[in-house]
Tab-separated table of C-alpha atoms and ligand atoms in Angstrom:
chain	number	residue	atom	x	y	z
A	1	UNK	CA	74.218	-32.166	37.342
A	2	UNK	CA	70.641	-30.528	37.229
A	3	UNK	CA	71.640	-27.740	39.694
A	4	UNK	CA	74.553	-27.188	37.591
A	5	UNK	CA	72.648	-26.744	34.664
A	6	UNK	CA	69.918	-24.596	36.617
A	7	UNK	CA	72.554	-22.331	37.212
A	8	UNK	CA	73.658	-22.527	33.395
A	9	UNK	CA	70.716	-21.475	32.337
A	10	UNK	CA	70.183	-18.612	34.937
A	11	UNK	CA	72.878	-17.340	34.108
A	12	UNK	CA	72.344	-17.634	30.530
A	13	UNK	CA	68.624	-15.845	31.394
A	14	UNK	CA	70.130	-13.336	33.605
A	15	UNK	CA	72.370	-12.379	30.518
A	16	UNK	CA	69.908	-12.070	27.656
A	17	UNK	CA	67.395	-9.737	30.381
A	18	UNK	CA	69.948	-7.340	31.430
A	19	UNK	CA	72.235	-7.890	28.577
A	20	UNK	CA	69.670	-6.039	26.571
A	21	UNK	CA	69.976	-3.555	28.901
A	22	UNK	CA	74.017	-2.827	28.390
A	23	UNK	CA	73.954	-3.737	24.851
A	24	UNK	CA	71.721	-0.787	24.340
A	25	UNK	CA	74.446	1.196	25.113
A	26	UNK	CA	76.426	0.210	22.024
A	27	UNK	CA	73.764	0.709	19.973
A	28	UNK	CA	72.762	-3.031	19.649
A	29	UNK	CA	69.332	-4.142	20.550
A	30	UNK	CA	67.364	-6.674	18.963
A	31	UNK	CA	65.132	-5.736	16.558
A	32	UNK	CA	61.631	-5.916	16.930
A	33	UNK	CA	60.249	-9.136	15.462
A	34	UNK	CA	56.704	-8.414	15.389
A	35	UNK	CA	54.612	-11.769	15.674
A	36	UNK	CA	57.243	-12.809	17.960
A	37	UNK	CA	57.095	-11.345	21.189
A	38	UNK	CA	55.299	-12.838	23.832
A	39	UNK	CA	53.709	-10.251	25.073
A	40	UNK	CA	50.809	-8.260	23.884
A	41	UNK	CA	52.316	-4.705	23.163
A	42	UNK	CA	54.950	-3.271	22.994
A	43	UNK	CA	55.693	0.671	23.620
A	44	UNK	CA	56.185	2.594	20.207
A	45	UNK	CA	59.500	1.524	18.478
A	46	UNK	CA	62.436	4.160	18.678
A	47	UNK	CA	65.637	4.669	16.976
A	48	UNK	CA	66.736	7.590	19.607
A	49	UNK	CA	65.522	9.527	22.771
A	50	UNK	CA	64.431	12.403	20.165
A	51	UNK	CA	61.590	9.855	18.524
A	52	UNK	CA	60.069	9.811	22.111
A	53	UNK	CA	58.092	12.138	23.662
A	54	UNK	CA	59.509	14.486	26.323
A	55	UNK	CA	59.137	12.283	29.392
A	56	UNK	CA	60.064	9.014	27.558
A	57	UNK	CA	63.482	7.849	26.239
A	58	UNK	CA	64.534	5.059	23.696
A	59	UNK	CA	65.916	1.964	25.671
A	60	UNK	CA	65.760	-1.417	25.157
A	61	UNK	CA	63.040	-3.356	26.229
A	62	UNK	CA	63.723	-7.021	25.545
A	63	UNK	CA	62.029	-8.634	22.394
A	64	UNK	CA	60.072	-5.560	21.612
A	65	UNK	CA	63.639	-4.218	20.475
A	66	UNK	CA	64.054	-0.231	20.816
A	67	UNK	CA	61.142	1.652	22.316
A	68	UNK	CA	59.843	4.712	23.572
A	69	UNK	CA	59.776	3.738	27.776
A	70	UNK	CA	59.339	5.898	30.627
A	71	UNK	CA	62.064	4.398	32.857
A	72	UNK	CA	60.479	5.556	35.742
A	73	UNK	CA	57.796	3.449	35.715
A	74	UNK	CA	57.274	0.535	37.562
A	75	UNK	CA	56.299	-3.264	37.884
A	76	UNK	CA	53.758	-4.288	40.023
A	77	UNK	CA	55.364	-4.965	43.498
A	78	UNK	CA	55.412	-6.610	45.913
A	79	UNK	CA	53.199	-9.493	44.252
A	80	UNK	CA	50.579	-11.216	45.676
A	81	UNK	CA	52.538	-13.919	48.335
A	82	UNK	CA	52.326	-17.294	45.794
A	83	UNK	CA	52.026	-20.992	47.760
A	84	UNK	CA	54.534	-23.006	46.299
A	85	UNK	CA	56.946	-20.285	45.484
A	86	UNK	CA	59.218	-17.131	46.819
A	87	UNK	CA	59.897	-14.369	44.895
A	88	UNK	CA	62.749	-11.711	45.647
A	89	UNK	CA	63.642	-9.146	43.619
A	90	UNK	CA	67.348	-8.545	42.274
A	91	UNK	CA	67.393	-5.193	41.732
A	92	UNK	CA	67.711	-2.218	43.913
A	93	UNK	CA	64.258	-1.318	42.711
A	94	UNK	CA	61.344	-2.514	40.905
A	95	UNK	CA	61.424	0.130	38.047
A	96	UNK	CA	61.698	-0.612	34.413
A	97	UNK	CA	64.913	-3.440	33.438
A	98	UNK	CA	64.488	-4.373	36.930
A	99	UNK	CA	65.148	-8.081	37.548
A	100	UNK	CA	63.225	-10.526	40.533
A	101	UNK	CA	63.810	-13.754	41.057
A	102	UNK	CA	60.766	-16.880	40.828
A	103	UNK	CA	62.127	-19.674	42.968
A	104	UNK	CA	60.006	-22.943	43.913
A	105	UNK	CA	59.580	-24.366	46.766
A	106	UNK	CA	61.447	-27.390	47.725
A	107	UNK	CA	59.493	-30.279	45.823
A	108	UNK	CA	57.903	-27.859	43.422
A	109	UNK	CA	59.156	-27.016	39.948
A	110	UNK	CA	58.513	-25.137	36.819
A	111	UNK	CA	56.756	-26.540	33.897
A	112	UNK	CA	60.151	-26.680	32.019
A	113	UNK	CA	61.478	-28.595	34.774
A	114	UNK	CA	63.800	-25.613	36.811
A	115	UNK	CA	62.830	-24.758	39.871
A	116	UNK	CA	63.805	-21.250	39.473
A	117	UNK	CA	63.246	-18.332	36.640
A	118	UNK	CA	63.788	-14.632	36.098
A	119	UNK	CA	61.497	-11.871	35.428
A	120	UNK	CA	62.466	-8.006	33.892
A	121	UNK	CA	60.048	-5.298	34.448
A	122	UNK	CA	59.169	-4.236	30.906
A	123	UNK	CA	58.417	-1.257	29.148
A	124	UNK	CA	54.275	-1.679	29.451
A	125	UNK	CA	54.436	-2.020	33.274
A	126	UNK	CA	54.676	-5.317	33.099
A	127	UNK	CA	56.888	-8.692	34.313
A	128	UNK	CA	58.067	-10.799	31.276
A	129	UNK	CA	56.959	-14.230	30.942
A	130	UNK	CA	54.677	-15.875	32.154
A	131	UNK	CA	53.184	-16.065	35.509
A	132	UNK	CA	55.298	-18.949	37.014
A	133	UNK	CA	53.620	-21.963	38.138
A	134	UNK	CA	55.371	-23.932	40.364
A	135	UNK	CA	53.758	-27.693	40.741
A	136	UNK	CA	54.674	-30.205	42.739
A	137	UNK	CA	57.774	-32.220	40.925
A	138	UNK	CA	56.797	-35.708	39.794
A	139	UNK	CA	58.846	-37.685	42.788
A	140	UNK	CA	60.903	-39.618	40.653
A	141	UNK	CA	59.353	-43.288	39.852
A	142	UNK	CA	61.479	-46.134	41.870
A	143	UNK	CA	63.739	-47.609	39.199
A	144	UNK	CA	62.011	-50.968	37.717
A	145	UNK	CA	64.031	-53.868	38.772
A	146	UNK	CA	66.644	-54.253	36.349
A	147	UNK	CA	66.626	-58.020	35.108
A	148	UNK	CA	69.072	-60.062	32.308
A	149	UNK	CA	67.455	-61.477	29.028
A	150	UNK	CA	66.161	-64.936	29.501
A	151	UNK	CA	65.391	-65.718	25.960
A	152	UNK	CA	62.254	-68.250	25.601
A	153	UNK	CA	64.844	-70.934	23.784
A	154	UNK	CA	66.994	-70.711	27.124
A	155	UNK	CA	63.973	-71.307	28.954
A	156	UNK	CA	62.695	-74.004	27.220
A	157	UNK	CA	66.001	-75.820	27.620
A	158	UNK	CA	67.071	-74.994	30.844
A	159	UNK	CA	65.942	-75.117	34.913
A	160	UNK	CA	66.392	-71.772	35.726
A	161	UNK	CA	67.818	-71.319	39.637
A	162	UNK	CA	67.443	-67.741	40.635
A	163	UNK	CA	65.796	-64.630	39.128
A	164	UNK	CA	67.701	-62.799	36.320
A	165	UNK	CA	68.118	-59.440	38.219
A	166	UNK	CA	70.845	-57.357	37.806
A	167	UNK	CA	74.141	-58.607	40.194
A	168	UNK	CA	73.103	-62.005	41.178
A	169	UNK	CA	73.900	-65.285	39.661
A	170	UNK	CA	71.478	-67.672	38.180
A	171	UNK	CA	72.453	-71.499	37.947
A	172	UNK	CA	71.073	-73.735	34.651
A	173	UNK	CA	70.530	-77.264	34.466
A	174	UNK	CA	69.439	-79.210	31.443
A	175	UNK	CA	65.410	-80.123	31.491
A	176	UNK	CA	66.301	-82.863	29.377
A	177	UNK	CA	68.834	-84.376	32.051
A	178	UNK	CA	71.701	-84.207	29.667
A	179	UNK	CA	75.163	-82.716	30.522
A	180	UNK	CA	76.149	-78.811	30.556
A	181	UNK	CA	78.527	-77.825	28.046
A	182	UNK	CA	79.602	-74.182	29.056
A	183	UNK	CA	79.270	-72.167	32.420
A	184	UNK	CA	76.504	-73.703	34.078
A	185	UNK	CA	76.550	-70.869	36.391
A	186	UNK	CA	76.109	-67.147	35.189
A	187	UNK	CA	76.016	-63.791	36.430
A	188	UNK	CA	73.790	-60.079	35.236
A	189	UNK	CA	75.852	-57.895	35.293
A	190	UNK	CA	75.201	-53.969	35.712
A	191	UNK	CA	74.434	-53.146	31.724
A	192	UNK	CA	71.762	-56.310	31.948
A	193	UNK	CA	74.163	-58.170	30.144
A	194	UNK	CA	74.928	-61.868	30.673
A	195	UNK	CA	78.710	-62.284	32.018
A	196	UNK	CA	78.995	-65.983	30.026
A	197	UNK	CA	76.836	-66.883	27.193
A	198	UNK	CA	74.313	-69.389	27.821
A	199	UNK	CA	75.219	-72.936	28.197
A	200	UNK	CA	74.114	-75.124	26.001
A	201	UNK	CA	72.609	-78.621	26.969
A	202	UNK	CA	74.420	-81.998	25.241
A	203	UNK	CA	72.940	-84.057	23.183
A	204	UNK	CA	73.152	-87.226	24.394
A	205	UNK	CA	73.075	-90.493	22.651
A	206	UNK	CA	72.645	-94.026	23.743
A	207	UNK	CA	75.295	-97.008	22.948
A	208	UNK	CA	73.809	-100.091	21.462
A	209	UNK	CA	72.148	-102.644	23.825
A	210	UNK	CA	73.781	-105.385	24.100
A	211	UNK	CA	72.662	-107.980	22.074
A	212	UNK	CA	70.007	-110.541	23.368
A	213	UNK	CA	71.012	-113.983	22.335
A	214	UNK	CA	67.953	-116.029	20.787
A	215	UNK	CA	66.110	-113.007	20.209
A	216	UNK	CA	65.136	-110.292	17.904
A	217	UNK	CA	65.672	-106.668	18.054
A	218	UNK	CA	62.515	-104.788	16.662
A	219	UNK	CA	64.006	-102.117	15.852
A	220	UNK	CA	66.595	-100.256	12.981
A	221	UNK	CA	70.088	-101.165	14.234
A	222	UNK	CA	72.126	-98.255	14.436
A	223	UNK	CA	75.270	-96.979	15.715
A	224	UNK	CA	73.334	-94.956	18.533
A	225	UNK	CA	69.996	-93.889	19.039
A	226	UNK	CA	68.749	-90.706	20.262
A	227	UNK	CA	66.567	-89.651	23.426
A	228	UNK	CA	63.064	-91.384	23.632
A	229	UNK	CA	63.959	-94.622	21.147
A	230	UNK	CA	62.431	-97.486	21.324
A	231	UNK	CA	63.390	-101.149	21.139
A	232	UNK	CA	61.381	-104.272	21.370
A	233	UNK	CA	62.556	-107.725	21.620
A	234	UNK	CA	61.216	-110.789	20.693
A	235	UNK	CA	62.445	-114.600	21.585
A	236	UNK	CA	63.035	-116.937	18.571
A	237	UNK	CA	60.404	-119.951	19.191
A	238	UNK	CA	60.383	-121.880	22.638
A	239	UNK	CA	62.686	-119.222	24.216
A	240	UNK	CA	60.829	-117.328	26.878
A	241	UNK	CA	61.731	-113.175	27.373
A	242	UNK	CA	62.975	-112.457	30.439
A	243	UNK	CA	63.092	-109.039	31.339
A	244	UNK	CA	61.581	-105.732	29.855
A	245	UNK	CA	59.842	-106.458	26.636
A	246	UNK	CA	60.883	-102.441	25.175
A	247	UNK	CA	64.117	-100.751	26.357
A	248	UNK	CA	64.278	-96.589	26.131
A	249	UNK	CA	66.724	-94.450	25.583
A	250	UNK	CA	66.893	-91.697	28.378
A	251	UNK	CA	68.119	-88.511	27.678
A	252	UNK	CA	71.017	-89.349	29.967
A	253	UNK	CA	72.463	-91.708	27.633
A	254	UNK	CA	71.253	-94.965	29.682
A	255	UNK	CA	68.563	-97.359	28.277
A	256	UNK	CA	65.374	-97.343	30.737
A	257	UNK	CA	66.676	-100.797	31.580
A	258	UNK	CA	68.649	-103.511	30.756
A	259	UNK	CA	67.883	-105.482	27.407
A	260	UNK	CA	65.928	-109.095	28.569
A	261	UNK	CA	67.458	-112.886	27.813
A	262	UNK	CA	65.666	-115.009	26.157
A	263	UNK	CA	65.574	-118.337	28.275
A	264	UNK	CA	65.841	-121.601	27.021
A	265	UNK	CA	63.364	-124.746	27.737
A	266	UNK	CA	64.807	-127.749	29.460
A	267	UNK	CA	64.779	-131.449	28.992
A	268	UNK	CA	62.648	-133.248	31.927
A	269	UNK	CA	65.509	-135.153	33.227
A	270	UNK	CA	63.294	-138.321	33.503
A	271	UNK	CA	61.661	-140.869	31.146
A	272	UNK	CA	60.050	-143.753	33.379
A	273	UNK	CA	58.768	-141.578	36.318
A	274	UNK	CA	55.940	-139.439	36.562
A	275	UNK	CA	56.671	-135.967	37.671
A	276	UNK	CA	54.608	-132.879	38.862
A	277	UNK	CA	54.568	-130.392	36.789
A	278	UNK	CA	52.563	-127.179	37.720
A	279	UNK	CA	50.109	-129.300	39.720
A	280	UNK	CA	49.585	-131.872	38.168
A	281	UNK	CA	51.279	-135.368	37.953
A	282	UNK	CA	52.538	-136.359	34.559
A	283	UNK	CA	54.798	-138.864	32.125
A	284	UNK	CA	57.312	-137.090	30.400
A	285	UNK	CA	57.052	-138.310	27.208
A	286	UNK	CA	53.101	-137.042	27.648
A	287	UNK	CA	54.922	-133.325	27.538
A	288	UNK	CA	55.605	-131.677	24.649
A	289	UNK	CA	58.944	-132.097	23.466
A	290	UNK	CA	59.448	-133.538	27.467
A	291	UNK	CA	60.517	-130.037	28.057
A	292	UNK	CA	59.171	-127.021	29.965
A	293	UNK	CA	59.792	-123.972	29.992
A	294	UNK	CA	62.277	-121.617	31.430
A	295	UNK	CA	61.458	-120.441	34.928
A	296	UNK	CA	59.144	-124.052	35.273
A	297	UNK	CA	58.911	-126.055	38.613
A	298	UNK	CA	59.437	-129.746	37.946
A	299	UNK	CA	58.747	-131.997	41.354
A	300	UNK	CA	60.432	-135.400	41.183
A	301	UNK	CA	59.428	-138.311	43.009
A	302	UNK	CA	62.662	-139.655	45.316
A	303	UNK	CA	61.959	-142.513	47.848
A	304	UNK	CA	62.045	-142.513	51.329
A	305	UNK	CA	65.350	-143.980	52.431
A	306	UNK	CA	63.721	-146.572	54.819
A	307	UNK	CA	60.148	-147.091	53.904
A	308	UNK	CA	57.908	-147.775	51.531
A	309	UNK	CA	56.575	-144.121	50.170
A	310	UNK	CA	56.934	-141.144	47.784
A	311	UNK	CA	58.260	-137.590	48.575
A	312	UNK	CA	58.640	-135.008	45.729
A	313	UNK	CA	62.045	-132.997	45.124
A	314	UNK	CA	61.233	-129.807	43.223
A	315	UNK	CA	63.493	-128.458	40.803
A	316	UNK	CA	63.315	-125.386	38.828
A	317	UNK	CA	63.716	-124.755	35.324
A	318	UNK	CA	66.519	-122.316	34.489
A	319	UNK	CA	67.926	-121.430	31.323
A	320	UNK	CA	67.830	-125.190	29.486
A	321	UNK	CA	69.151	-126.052	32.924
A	322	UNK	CA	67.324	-128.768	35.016
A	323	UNK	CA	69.120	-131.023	37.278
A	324	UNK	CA	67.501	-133.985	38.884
A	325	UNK	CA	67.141	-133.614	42.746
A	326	UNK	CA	69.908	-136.074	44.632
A	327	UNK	CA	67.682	-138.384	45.587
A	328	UNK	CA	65.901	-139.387	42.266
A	329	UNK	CA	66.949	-142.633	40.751
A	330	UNK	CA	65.897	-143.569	37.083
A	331	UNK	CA	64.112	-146.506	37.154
A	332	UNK	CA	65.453	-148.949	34.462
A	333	UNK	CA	63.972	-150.225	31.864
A	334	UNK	CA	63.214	-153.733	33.446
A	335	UNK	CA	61.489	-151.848	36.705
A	336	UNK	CA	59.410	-149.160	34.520
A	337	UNK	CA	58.351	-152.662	32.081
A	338	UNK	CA	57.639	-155.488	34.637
A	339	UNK	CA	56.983	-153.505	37.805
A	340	UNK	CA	55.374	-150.428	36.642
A	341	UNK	CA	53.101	-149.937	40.080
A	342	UNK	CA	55.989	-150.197	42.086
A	343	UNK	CA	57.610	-146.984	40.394
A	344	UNK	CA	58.918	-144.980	43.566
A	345	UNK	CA	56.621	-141.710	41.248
A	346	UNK	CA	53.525	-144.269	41.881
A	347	UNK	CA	53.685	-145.944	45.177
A	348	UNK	CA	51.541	-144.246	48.579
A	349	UNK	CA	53.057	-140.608	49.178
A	350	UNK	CA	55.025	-140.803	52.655
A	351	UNK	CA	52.594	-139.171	55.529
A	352	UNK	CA	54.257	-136.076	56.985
A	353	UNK	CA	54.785	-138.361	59.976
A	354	UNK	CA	57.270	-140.196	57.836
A	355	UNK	CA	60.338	-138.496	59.157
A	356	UNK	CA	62.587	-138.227	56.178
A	357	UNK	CA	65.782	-137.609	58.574
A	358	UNK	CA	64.996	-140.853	60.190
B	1	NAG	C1	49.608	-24.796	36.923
B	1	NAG	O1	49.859	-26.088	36.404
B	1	NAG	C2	48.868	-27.035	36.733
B	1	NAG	C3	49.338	-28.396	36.279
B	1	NAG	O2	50.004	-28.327	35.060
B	1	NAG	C4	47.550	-26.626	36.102
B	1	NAG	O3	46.561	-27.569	36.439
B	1	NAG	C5	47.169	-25.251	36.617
B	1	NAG	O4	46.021	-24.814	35.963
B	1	NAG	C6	48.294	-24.247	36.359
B	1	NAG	N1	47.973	-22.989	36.992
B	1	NAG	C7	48.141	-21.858	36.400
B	1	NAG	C8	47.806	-20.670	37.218
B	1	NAG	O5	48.578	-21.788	35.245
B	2	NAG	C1	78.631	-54.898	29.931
B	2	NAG	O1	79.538	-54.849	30.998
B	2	NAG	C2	80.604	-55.792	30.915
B	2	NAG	C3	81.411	-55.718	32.213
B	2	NAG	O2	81.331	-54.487	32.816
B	2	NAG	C4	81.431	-55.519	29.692
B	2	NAG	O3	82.470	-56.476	29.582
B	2	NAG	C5	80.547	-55.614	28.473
B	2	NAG	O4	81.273	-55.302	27.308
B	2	NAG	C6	79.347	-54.686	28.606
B	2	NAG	N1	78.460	-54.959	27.493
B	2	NAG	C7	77.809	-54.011	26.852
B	2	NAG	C8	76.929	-54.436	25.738
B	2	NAG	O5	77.931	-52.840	27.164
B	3	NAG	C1	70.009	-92.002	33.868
B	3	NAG	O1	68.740	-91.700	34.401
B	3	NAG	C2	68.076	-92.793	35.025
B	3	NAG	C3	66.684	-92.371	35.415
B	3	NAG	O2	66.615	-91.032	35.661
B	3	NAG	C4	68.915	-93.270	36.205
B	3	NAG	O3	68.290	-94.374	36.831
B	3	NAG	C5	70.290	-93.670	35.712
B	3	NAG	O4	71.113	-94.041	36.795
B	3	NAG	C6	70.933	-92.533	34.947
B	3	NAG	N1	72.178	-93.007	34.350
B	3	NAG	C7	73.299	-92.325	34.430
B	3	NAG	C8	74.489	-92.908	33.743
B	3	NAG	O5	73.363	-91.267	35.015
């Protein structure tokens, strides 16, 4: 492309020098446009040989239009040797109109960019143009790595796998968690264009908790609640919470866990025995409401099958659901009454040598 237009443009030099030169011929030479040529004088202006002087004719010499020249003179020649160009001449010799040639040396080029220019031997002795300086050609910068736009709103949503340069993929996924909707996979193509448009991330919602029976939601019920929400429970009165206190909504769409139960209190399944509760030995009816709490350990006393001592049972508390061990008996009314010291919860605890299999 360059070359070709190099050429262009020699040619197109190589036609306005000489052209000057056969268009005199036919009687057409520019005029002089004084203020305009570029170089300092110009040889008197002529309309014919017979305006001249006897050893001078009228020609054409380039911008300075018609003028008297001896076209015997010459240009200076051979020129001094130059180091980053060659010059050759075109013409058989280096008399007035003559053409030579500027050409740079690989690497090197002329301030307009060419590499190469022409120079005519004008009327006043002289080469036109300027003296050619041939530098060394800026070696063309290696080309910046062509990326894809990554808008900051794309970034802000999205894990970004791979770098945005042009012909390779990237792959998104949502910071947030949430689901793709679009390509989540996208290529730059050569005119740093995006082959898909972005993806965009789902908005995710989560469902109502289920419901937590015997307790209260602290919280606006709603149909579903967005990322980050909060709800806190509460147990109605003597129901113990069992489980996370606050639930979350993810951005997945799950709650952080699973909503709690509130757990009922049970009955002590005993009236007219002590029992052990949390260490320490107790009536019933000396606990309030003879209930305790969800989650409780309740020890009954049972008796040993063949002697005369105590072992406890324990029990746990689970739900409003306490069950008395096997191998307690109620005492009745009569026993608990008349024979309170013989209650099976207040006789001699059996020694660990009491073998309970026995
Ligand atoms: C040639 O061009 C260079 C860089 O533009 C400049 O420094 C230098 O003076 C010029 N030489 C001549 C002889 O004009
Ligand atoms: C970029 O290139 C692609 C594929 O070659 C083409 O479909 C798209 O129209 C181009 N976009 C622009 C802005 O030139
Ligand atoms: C949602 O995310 C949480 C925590 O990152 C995870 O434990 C849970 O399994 C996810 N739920 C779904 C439906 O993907």
């Amino acid at each position: 492309m360059a070359s070709r237009m190099d050429r262009a443009l020699l040619l197109l030099s190589l036609w306005a020098l000489t052209g000057t030169v056969s268009l005199q011929a036919s009687g057409s030479c520019p005029e002089r446009l004084v203020g305009e040529e570029r170089r300092r004088t110009c040889p008197r202006p002529c309309k014919a040989d017979k305006d001249c002087g006897n050893k001078r004719q009228c020609l054409c010499d380039g911008q300075c239009g018609l003028s008297c020249v001896a076209p015997g003179r010459t240009c200076p020649w051979p020129l001094p040797p130059s180091e980053n160009s060659v010059a050759r001449l075109l013409s058989p010799t280096h008399s007035f109109s003559a053409l030579f040639e500027v050409r740079c040396k690989p690497g090197f080029a002329l301030p307009n960019g060419l590499d190469v220019t022409i120079r005519r031997c004008q009327g006043d002795r002289q080469w036109s143009g300027d003296e050619p300086n041939c530098t060394e050609a800026e070696s063309p910068k290696p080309p910046a790595v062509q990326t894809c736009p990554l808008p900051e709103e794309v970034t802000n949503t999205f894990s970004i796998q791979g770098d945005a340069t042009v012909g390779t993929s990237i792959r998104y996924s949502c910071l947030s968690g949430a689901d793709i909707v679009g390509s989540s996979e996208n290529f730059c193509q050569d005119n740093q264009t995006w082959q898909y448009p972005h993806p965009i991330c789902k908005t995710v919602y989560c469902q109502p908790p289920r419901e937590v029976e015997h307790g209260y939601v602290v919280a606006v019920q709603k149909i579903e609640y967005e990322t980050g929400f909060d709800i806190h429970y509460l147990c109605k009165k003597n129901f113990l919470l069992d489980g996370p206190q606050k639930v979350t909504c993810l951005s997945n769409g799950s709650w952080s866990a699973t909503p709690p139960y509130c757990r009922a209190r049970c009955l002590i399944p005993a009236e007219r025995s002590r029992v052990m509760i949390n260490g320490v030995k107790r009536w019933p009816f000396d606990v309030t409401d003879a209930m305790v709490p969800h989650g409780e350990n309740v020890a009954f006393y049972c008796k040993h099958p063949h002697k005369q001592c105590s072992f406890t049972a324990p029990q746990t508390c689970f739900d409003g659901k306490l069950q008395p061990p096997a191998c307690y008996l109620e005492p009745t009314w009569l026993q608990y009454k008349l024979f309170p010291h013989r209650l099976v919860s207040e006789i001699e605890a059996c020694k660990p040598s009491d073998d309970l299999e026995v």
